[in-house]
PDB file of C-alpha atoms in Angstrom:
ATOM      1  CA  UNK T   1     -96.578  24.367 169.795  1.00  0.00           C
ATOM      2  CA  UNK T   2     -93.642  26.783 169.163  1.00  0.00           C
ATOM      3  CA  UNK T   3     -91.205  24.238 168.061  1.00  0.00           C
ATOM      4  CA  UNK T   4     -93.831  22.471 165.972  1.00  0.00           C
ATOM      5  CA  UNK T   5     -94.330  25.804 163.780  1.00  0.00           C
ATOM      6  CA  UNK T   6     -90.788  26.392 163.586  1.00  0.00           C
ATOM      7  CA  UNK T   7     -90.355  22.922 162.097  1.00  0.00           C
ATOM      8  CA  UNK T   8     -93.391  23.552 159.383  1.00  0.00           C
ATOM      9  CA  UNK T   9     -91.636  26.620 158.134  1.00  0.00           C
ATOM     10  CA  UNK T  10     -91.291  26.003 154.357  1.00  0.00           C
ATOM     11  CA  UNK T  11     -88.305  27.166 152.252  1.00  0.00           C
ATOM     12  CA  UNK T  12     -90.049  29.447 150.536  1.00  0.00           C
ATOM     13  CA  UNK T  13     -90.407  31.502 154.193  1.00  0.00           C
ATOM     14  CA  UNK T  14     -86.907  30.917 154.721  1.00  0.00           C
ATOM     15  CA  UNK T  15     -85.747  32.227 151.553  1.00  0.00           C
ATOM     16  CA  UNK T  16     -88.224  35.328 152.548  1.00  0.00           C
ATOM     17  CA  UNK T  17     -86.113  35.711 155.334  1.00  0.00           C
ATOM     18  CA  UNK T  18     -83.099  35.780 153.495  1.00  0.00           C
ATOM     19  CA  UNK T  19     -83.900  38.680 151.317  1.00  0.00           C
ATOM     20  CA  UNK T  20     -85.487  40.428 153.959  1.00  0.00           C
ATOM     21  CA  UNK T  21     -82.128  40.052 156.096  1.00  0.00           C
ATOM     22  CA  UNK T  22     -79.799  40.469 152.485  1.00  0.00           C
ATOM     23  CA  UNK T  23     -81.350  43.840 152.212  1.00  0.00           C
ATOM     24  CA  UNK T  24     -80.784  44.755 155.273  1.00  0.00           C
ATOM     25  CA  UNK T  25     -77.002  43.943 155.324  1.00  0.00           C
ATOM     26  CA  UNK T  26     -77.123  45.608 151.485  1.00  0.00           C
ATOM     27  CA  UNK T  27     -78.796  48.948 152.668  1.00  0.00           C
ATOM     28  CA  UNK T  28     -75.962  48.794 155.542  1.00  0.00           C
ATOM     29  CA  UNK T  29     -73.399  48.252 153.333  1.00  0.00           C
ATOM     30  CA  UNK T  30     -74.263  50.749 151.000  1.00  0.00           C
ATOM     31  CA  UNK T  31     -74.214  53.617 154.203  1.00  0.00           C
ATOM     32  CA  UNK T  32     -71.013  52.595 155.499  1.00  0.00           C
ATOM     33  CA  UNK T  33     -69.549  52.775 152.173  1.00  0.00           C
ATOM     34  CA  UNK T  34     -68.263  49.176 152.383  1.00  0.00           C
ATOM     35  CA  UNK T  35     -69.652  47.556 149.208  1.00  0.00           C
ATOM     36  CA  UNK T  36     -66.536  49.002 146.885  1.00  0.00           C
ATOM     37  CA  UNK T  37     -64.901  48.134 143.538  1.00  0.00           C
ATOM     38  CA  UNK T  38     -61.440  48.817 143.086  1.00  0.00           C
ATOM     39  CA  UNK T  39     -60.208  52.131 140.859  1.00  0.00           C
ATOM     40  CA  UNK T  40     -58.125  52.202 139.119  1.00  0.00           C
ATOM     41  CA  UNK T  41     -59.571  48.905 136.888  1.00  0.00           C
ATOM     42  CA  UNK T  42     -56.894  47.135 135.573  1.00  0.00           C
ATOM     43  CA  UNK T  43     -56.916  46.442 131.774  1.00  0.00           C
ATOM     44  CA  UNK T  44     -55.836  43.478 130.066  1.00  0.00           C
ATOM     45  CA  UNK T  45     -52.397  45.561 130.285  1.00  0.00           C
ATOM     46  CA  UNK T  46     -52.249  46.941 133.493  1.00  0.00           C
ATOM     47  CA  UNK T  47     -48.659  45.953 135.314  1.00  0.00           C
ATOM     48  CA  UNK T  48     -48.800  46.835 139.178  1.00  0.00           C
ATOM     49  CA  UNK T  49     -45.025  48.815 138.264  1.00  0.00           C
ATOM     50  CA  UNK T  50     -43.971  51.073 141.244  1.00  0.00           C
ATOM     51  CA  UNK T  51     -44.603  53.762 138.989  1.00  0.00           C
ATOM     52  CA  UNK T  52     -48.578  53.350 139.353  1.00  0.00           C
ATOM     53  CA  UNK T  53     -48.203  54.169 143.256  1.00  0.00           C
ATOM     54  CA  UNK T  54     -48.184  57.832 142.351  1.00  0.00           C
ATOM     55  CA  UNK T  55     -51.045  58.148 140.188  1.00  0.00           C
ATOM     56  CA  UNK T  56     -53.801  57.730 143.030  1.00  0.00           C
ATOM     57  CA  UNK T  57     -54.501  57.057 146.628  1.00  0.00           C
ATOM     58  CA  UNK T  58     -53.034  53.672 148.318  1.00  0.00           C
ATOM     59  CA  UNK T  59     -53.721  51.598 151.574  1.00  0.00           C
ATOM     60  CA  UNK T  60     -50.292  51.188 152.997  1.00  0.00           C
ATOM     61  CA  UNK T  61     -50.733  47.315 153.905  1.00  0.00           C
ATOM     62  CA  UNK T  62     -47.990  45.317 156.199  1.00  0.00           C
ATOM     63  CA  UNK T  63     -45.402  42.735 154.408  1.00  0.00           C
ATOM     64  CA  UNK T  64     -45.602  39.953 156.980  1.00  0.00           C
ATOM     65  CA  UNK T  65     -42.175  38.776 157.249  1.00  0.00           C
ATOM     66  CA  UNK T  66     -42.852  37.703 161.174  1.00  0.00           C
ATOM     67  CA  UNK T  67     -44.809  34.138 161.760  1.00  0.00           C
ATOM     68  CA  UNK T  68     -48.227  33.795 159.156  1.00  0.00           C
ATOM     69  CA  UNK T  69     -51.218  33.475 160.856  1.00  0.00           C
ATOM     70  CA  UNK T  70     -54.249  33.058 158.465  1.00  0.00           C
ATOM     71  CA  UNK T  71     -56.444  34.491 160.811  1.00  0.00           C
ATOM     72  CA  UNK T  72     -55.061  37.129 161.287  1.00  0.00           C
ATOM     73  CA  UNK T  73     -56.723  40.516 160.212  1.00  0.00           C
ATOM     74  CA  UNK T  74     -54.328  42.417 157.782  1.00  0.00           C
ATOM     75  CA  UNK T  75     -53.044  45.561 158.983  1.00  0.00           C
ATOM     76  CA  UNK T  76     -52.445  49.196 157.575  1.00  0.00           C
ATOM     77  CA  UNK T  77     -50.142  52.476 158.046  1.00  0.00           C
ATOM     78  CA  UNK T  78     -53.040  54.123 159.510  1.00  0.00           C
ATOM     79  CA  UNK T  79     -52.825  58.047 160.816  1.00  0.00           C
ATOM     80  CA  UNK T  80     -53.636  58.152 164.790  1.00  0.00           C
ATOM     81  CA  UNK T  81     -55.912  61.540 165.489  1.00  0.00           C
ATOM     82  CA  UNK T  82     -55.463  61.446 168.662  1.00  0.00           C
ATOM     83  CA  UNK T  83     -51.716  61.748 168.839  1.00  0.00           C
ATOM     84  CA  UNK T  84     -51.255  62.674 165.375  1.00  0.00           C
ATOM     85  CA  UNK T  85     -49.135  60.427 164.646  1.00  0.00           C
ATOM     86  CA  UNK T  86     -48.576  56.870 162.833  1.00  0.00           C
ATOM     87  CA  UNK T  87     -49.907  53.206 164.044  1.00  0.00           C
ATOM     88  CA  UNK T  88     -51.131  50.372 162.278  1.00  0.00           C
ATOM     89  CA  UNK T  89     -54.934  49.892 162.176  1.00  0.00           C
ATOM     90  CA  UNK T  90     -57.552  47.297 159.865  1.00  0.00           C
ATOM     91  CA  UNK T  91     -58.003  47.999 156.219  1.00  0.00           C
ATOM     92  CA  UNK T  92     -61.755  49.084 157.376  1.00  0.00           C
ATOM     93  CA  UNK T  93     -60.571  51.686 159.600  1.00  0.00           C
ATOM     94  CA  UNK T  94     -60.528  55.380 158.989  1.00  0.00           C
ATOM     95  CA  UNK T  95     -57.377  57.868 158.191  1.00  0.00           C
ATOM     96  CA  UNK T  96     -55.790  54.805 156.551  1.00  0.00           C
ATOM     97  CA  UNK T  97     -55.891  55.977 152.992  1.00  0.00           C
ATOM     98  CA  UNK T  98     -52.222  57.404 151.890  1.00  0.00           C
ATOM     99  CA  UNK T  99     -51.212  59.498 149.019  1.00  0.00           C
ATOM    100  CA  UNK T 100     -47.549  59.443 147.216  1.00  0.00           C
ATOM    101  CA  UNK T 101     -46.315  62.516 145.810  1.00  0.00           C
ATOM    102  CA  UNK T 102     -43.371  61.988 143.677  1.00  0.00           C
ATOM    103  CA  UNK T 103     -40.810  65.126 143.734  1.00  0.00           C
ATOM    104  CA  UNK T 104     -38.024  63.770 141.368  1.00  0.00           C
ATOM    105  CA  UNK T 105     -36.855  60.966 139.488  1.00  0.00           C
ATOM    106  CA  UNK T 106     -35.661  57.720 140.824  1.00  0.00           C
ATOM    107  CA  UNK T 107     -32.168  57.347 141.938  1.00  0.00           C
ATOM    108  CA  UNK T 108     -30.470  53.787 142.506  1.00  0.00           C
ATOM    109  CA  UNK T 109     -34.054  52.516 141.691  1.00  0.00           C
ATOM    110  CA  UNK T 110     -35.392  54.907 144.891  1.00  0.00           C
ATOM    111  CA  UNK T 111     -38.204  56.920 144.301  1.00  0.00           C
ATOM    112  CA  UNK T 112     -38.064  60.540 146.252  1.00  0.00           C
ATOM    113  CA  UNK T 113     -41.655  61.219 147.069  1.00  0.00           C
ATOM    114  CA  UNK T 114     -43.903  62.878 150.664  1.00  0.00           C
ATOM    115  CA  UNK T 115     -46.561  60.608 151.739  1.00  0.00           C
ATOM    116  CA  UNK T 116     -49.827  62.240 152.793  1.00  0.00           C
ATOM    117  CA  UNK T 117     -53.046  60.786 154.982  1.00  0.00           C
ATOM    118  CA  UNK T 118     -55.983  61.648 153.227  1.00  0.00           C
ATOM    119  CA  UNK T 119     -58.540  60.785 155.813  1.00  0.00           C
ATOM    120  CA  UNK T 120     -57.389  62.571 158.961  1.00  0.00           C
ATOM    121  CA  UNK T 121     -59.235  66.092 159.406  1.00  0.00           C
ATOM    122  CA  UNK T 122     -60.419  68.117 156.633  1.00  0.00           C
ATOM    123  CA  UNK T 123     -57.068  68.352 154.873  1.00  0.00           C
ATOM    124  CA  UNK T 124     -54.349  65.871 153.771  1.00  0.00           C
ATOM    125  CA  UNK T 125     -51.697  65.698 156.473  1.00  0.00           C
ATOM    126  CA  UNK T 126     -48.137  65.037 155.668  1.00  0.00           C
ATOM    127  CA  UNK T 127     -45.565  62.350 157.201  1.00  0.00           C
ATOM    128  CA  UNK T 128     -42.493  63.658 158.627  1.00  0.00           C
ATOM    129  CA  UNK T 129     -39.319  62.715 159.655  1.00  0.00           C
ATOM    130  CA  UNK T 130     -40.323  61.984 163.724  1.00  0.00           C
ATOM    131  CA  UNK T 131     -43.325  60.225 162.323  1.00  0.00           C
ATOM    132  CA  UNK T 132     -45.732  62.952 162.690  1.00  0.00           C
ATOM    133  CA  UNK T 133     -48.692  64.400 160.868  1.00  0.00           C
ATOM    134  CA  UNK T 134     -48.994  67.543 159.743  1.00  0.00           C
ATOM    135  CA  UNK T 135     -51.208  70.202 158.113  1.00  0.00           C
ATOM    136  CA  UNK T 136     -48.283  72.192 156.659  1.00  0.00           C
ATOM    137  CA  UNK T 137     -47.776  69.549 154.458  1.00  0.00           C
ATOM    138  CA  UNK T 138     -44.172  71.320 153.149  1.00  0.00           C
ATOM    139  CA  UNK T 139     -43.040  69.947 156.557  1.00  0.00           C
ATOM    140  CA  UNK T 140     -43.148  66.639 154.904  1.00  0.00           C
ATOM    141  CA  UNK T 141     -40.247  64.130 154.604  1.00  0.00           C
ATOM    142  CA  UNK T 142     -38.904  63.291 151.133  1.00  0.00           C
ATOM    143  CA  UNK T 143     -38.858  59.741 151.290  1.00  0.00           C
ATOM    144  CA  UNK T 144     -36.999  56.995 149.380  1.00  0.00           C
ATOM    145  CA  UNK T 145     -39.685  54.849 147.945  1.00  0.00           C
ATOM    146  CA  UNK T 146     -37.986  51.392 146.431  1.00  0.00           C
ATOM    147  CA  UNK T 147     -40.226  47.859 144.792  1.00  0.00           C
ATOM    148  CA  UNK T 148     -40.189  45.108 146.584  1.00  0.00           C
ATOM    149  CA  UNK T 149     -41.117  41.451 145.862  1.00  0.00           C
ATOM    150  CA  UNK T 150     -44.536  40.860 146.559  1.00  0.00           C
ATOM    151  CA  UNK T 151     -46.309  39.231 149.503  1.00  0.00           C
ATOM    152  CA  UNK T 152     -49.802  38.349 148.740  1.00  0.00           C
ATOM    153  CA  UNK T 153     -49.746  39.147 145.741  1.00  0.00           C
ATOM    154  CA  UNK T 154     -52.850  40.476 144.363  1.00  0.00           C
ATOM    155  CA  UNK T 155     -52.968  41.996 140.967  1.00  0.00           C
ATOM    156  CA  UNK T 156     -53.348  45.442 142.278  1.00  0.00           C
ATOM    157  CA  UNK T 157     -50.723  45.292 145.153  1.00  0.00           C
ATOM    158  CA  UNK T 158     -47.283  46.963 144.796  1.00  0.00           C
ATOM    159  CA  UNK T 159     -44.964  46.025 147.612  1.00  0.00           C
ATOM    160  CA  UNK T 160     -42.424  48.397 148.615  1.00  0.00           C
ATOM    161  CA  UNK T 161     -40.016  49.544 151.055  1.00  0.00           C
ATOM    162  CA  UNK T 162     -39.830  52.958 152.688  1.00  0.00           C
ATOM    163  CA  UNK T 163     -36.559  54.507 153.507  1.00  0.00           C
ATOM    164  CA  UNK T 164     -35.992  58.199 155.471  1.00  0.00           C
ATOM    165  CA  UNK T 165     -34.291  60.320 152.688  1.00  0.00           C
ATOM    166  CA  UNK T 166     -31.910  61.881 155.610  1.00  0.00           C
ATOM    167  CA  UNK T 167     -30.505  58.741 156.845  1.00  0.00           C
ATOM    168  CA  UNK T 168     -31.979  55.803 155.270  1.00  0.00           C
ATOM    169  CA  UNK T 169     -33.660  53.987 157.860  1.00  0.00           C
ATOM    170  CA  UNK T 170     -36.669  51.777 156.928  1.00  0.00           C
ATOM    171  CA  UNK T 171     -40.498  52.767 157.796  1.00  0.00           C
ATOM    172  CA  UNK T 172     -40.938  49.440 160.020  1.00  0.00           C
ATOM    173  CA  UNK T 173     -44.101  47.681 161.333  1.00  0.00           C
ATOM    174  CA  UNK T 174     -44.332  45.310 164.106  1.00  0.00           C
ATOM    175  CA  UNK T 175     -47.678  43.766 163.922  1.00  0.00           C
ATOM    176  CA  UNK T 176     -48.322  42.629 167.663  1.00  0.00           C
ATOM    177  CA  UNK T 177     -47.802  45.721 169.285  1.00  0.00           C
ATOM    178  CA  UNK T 178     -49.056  47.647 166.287  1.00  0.00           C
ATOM    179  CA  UNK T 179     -46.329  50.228 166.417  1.00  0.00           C
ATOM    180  CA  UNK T 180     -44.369  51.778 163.218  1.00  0.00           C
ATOM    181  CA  UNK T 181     -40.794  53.071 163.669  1.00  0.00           C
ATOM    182  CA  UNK T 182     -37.717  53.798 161.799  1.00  0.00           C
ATOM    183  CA  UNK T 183     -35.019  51.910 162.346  1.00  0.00           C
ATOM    184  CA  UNK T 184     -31.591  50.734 160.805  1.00  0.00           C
ATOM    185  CA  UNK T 185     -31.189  47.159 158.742  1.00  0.00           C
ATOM    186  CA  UNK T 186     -29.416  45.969 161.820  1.00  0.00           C
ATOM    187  CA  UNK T 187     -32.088  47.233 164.095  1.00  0.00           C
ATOM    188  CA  UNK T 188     -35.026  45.654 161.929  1.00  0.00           C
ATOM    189  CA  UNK T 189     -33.757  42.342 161.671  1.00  0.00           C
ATOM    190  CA  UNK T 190     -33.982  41.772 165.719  1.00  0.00           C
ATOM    191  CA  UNK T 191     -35.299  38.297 166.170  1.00  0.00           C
ATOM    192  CA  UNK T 192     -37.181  36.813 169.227  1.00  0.00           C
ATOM    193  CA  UNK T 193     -36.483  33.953 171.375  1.00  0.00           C
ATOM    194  CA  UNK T 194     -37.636  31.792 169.224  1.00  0.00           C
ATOM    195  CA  UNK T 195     -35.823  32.946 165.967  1.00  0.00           C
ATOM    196  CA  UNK T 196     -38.977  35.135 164.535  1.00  0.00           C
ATOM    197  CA  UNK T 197     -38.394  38.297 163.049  1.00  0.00           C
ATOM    198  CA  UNK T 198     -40.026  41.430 165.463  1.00  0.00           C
ATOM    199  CA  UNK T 199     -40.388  44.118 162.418  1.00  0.00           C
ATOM    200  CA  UNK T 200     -41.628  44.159 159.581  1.00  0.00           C
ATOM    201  CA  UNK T 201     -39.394  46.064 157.201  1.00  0.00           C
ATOM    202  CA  UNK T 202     -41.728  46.193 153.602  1.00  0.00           C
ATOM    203  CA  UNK T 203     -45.174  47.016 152.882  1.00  0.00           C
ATOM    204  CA  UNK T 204     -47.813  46.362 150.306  1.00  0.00           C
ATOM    205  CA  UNK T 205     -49.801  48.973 148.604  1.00  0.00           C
ATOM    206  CA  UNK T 206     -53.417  48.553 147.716  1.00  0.00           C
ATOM    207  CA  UNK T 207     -55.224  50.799 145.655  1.00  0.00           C
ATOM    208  CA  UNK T 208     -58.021  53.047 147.376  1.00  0.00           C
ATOM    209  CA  UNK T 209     -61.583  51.178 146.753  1.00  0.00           C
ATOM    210  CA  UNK T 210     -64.414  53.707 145.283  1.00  0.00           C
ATOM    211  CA  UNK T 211     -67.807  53.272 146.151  1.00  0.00           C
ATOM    212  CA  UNK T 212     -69.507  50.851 144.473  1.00  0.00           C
ATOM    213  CA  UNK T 213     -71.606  51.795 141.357  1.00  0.00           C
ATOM    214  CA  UNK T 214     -75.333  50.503 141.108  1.00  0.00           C
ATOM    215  CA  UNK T 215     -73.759  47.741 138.636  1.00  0.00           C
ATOM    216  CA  UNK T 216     -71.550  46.212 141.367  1.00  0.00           C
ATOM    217  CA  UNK T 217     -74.776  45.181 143.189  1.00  0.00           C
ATOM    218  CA  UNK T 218     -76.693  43.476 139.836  1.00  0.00           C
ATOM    219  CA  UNK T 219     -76.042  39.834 141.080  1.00  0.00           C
ATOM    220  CA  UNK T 220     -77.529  41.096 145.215  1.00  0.00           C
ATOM    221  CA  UNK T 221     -80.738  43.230 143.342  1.00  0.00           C
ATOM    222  CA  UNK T 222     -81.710  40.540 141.231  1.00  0.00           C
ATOM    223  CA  UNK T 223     -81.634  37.755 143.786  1.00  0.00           C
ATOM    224  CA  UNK T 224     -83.671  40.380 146.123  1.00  0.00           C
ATOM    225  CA  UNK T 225     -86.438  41.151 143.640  1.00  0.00           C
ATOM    226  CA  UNK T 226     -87.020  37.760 141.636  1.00  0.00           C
ATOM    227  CA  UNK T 227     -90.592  36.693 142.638  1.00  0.00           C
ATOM    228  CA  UNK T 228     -90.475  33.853 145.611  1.00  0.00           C
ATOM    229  CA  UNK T 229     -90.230  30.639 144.275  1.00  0.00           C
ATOM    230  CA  UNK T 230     -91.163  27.238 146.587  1.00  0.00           C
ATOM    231  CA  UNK T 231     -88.968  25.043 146.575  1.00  0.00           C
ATOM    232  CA  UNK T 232     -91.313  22.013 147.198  1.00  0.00           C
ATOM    233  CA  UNK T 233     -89.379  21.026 150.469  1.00  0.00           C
ATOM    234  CA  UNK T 234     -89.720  21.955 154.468  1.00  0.00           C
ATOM    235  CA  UNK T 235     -87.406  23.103 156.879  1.00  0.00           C
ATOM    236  CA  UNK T 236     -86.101  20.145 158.705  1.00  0.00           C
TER     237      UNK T 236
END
């Protein structure tokens, strides 16, 4: 008797169900502050120069140089709060938000600038030169902050490397042990038994995402208050 109901359901209950369940996931959404539109909105102008990097807050992506998997989950410089230090963590994890400060012009196409997390206590911490953050963000390491060409390739994305301004060694990433060092040219471009390189030595920059405005949900709060419409056919 179960099964027979089940099988008289109607798409206009099913579509029910879909709002009800669409709202859900909205209402959700719109707590966990994942529904976002990016800031700052490019123009019919806007060029994703290096330059742009230090005018707001940035997810410091990985530049995949090691084997592609599409399935793979991109990862982020992300600020560890237990050891206060650096790892790599998901876009949609916390204390992965980064801020470039620039302190002086380029040189040899380097930017000088600190990098700061934003999300990581109640304060920005800084990055220094043992990879530790900091509150006493004058602690910070000047870095050397140079383009690089891009990986995926987005329209917002600026793709960089990151260099020690004391010795020069490269902010590295090695995605399957999710650890961040710095290490030499030489030292970076270790390859495994196979050939595959074991660092990453770039990294992609995507803008911080703003919460969404009422606007960015038009297209869900129209489908979720048109009236029910029957669509003449049953749930097979």
């Amino acid at each position: 008797m179960d099964g027979e109901k089940k099988l008289n359901r109607t798409a206009q209950d099913v579509e029910q169900d879909l709002r009800k369940y669409t709202r859900q996931l909205v209402d959700q959404a719109e707590r966990d502050g994942l529904l976002r539109s990016f800031e700052p909105q490019p123009g019919s102008d806007y060029v994703p120069t290096i330059e742009r990097l230090f005018e707001g807050k940035y997810i410091i992506g990985t530049w995949r140089r090691s084997p592609y998997r599409p399935a793979a989950f991109p990862l982020a410089l992300m600020g560890s709060m237990t050891s206060m230090s650096v790892t790599l963590g998901t876009f949609d994890q916390s204390c992965v938000v980064w801020r470039f400060t620039l302190k002086s012009p380029p040189v040899d196409e380097a930017f000088i600038a600190t990098m700061e997390c934003h999300e990581l206590g109640e304060k920005p911490h800084g990055l220094t030169a043992d990879l530790d953050l900091v509150s006493d963000t004058s602690r910070s390491l000047e870095w050397l902050v140079q383009a690089y060409e891009p990986f995926r390739g987005d329209s917002l994305d600026i793709a960089v490397t990151i260099r020690s301004s004391i010795d020069g060694r490269f902010l590295c990433s090695n995605e399957s042990t999710k650890k961040v060092a710095l290490l030499t040219k030489h030292d970076a471009d270790i390859r495994d038994a196979v050939g595959n390189f074991v660092w990453n030595i770039a990294w992609e920059c995507s803008p911080e995402l703003s919460p969404a405005t009422g606007g960015d949900l038009d297209f869900l709060d129209k489908y979720l208050t048109e009236t029910n419409t029957d669509m003449g056919m049953d749930l097979l």
